[in-house]
Amino acid sequence: MKKLLSWGAVGLLTSALLDPLIYSMLEKPIPWLRDILMGAGGCVCFYLLIRFRNEL
């Protein structure tokens, strides 16, 4: 479970930050809702890692 939360936190936050850069280089409209949801999901994963650090 710890590896899944770690992967989720790092992967989702990284993709939420890099996705607008990639879309702007391709001159396509940026899907802001998807990026915000990915960022929120990454923050939730980090929160769960910190909240349950002793149990994991």
mmCIF file with all atom_site columns, C-alpha atoms in Angstrom:
data_model
loop_
_atom_site.group_PDB
_atom_site.id
_atom_site.type_symbol
_atom_site.label_atom_id
_atom_site.label_alt_id
_atom_site.label_comp_id
_atom_site.label_asym_id
_atom_site.label_entity_id
_atom_site.label_seq_id
_atom_site.pdbx_PDB_ins_code
_atom_site.Cartn_x
_atom_site.Cartn_y
_atom_site.Cartn_z
_atom_site.occupancy
_atom_site.B_iso_or_equiv
_atom_site.pdbx_formal_charge
_atom_site.auth_seq_id
_atom_site.auth_comp_id
_atom_site.auth_asym_id
_atom_site.auth_atom_id
_atom_site.pdbx_PDB_model_num
ATOM 1  C CA . MET A 1 1  ? 0.000  0.000  0.000   1.00 0.00 ? 1  MET A CA 1
ATOM 2  C CA . LYS A 1 2  ? 2.876  2.339  0.803   1.00 0.00 ? 2  LYS A CA 1
ATOM 3  C CA . LYS A 1 3  ? 4.415  1.854  -2.647  1.00 0.00 ? 3  LYS A CA 1
ATOM 4  C CA . LEU A 1 4  ? 1.079  2.485  -4.322  1.00 0.00 ? 4  LEU A CA 1
ATOM 5  C CA . LEU A 1 5  ? 0.545  5.719  -2.391  1.00 0.00 ? 5  LEU A CA 1
ATOM 6  C CA . SER A 1 6  ? 4.121  6.815  -3.077  1.00 0.00 ? 6  SER A CA 1
ATOM 7  C CA . TRP A 1 7  ? 3.735  6.118  -6.775  1.00 0.00 ? 7  TRP A CA 1
ATOM 8  C CA . GLY A 1 8  ? 0.398  7.899  -6.827  1.00 0.00 ? 8  GLY A CA 1
ATOM 9  C CA . ALA A 1 9  ? 1.725  10.968 -5.067  1.00 0.00 ? 9  ALA A CA 1
ATOM 10 C CA . VAL A 1 10 ? 4.870  11.343 -7.158  1.00 0.00 ? 10 VAL A CA 1
ATOM 11 C CA . GLY A 1 11 ? 3.330  10.287 -10.458 1.00 0.00 ? 11 GLY A CA 1
ATOM 12 C CA . LEU A 1 12 ? 0.189  12.368 -10.187 1.00 0.00 ? 12 LEU A CA 1
ATOM 13 C CA . LEU A 1 13 ? 1.938  15.525 -8.993  1.00 0.00 ? 13 LEU A CA 1
ATOM 14 C CA . THR A 1 14 ? 4.663  15.244 -11.616 1.00 0.00 ? 14 THR A CA 1
ATOM 15 C CA . SER A 1 15 ? 2.192  14.716 -14.426 1.00 0.00 ? 15 SER A CA 1
ATOM 16 C CA . ALA A 1 16 ? -0.004 17.549 -13.131 1.00 0.00 ? 16 ALA A CA 1
ATOM 17 C CA . LEU A 1 17 ? 2.973  19.902 -13.314 1.00 0.00 ? 17 LEU A CA 1
ATOM 18 C CA . LEU A 1 18 ? 4.427  18.726 -16.622 1.00 0.00 ? 18 LEU A CA 1
ATOM 19 C CA . ASP A 1 19 ? 1.169  18.252 -18.531 1.00 0.00 ? 19 ASP A CA 1
ATOM 20 C CA . PRO A 1 20 ? 0.497  21.992 -19.065 1.00 0.00 ? 20 PRO A CA 1
ATOM 21 C CA . LEU A 1 21 ? 4.061  22.465 -20.295 1.00 0.00 ? 21 LEU A CA 1
ATOM 22 C CA . ILE A 1 22 ? 3.730  19.683 -22.843 1.00 0.00 ? 22 ILE A CA 1
ATOM 23 C CA . TYR A 1 23 ? 0.358  20.908 -24.063 1.00 0.00 ? 23 TYR A CA 1
ATOM 24 C CA . SER A 1 24 ? 1.634  24.479 -24.392 1.00 0.00 ? 24 SER A CA 1
ATOM 25 C CA . MET A 1 25 ? 4.613  23.300 -26.456 1.00 0.00 ? 25 MET A CA 1
ATOM 26 C CA . LEU A 1 26 ? 2.223  21.409 -28.734 1.00 0.00 ? 26 LEU A CA 1
ATOM 27 C CA . GLU A 1 27 ? 0.008  24.510 -28.955 1.00 0.00 ? 27 GLU A CA 1
ATOM 28 C CA . LYS A 1 28 ? -3.077 22.591 -27.850 1.00 0.00 ? 28 LYS A CA 1
ATOM 29 C CA . PRO A 1 29 ? -5.637 23.725 -25.278 1.00 0.00 ? 29 PRO A CA 1
ATOM 30 C CA . ILE A 1 30 ? -4.664 22.735 -21.751 1.00 0.00 ? 30 ILE A CA 1
ATOM 31 C CA . PRO A 1 31 ? -7.152 20.448 -19.958 1.00 0.00 ? 31 PRO A CA 1
ATOM 32 C CA . TRP A 1 32 ? -7.141 22.345 -16.655 1.00 0.00 ? 32 TRP A CA 1
ATOM 33 C CA . LEU A 1 33 ? -9.782 20.229 -14.958 1.00 0.00 ? 33 LEU A CA 1
ATOM 34 C CA . ARG A 1 34 ? -7.770 17.060 -15.505 1.00 0.00 ? 34 ARG A CA 1
ATOM 35 C CA . ASP A 1 35 ? -4.589 18.728 -14.243 1.00 0.00 ? 35 ASP A CA 1
ATOM 36 C CA . ILE A 1 36 ? -6.335 20.049 -11.140 1.00 0.00 ? 36 ILE A CA 1
ATOM 37 C CA . LEU A 1 37 ? -7.779 16.612 -10.414 1.00 0.00 ? 37 LEU A CA 1
ATOM 38 C CA . MET A 1 38 ? -4.362 14.969 -10.852 1.00 0.00 ? 38 MET A CA 1
ATOM 39 C CA . GLY A 1 39 ? -2.808 17.514 -8.490  1.00 0.00 ? 39 GLY A CA 1
ATOM 40 C CA . ALA A 1 40 ? -5.550 16.979 -5.927  1.00 0.00 ? 40 ALA A CA 1
ATOM 41 C CA . GLY A 1 41 ? -5.131 13.222 -6.176  1.00 0.00 ? 41 GLY A CA 1
ATOM 42 C CA . GLY A 1 42 ? -1.394 13.540 -5.606  1.00 0.00 ? 42 GLY A CA 1
ATOM 43 C CA . CYS A 1 43 ? -1.982 15.748 -2.572  1.00 0.00 ? 43 CYS A CA 1
ATOM 44 C CA . VAL A 1 44 ? -4.444 13.210 -1.167  1.00 0.00 ? 44 VAL A CA 1
ATOM 45 C CA . CYS A 1 45 ? -1.882 10.437 -1.614  1.00 0.00 ? 45 CYS A CA 1
ATOM 46 C CA . PHE A 1 46 ? 0.746  12.509 0.210   1.00 0.00 ? 46 PHE A CA 1
ATOM 47 C CA . TYR A 1 47 ? -1.755 13.274 2.968   1.00 0.00 ? 47 TYR A CA 1
ATOM 48 C CA . LEU A 1 48 ? -2.521 9.569  3.413   1.00 0.00 ? 48 LEU A CA 1
ATOM 49 C CA . LEU A 1 49 ? 1.187  8.723  3.483   1.00 0.00 ? 49 LEU A CA 1
ATOM 50 C CA . ILE A 1 50 ? 1.783  11.275 6.223   1.00 0.00 ? 50 ILE A CA 1
ATOM 51 C CA . ARG A 1 51 ? -1.400 10.502 8.177   1.00 0.00 ? 51 ARG A CA 1
ATOM 52 C CA . PHE A 1 52 ? -0.813 6.735  8.304   1.00 0.00 ? 52 PHE A CA 1
ATOM 53 C CA . ARG A 1 53 ? 3.003  6.690  8.321   1.00 0.00 ? 53 ARG A CA 1
ATOM 54 C CA . ASN A 1 54 ? 3.173  4.514  11.438  1.00 0.00 ? 54 ASN A CA 1
ATOM 55 C CA . GLU A 1 55 ? 0.632  1.958  10.218  1.00 0.00 ? 55 GLU A CA 1
ATOM 56 C CA . LEU A 1 56 ? 2.087  1.467  6.724   1.00 0.00 ? 56 LEU A CA 1
#
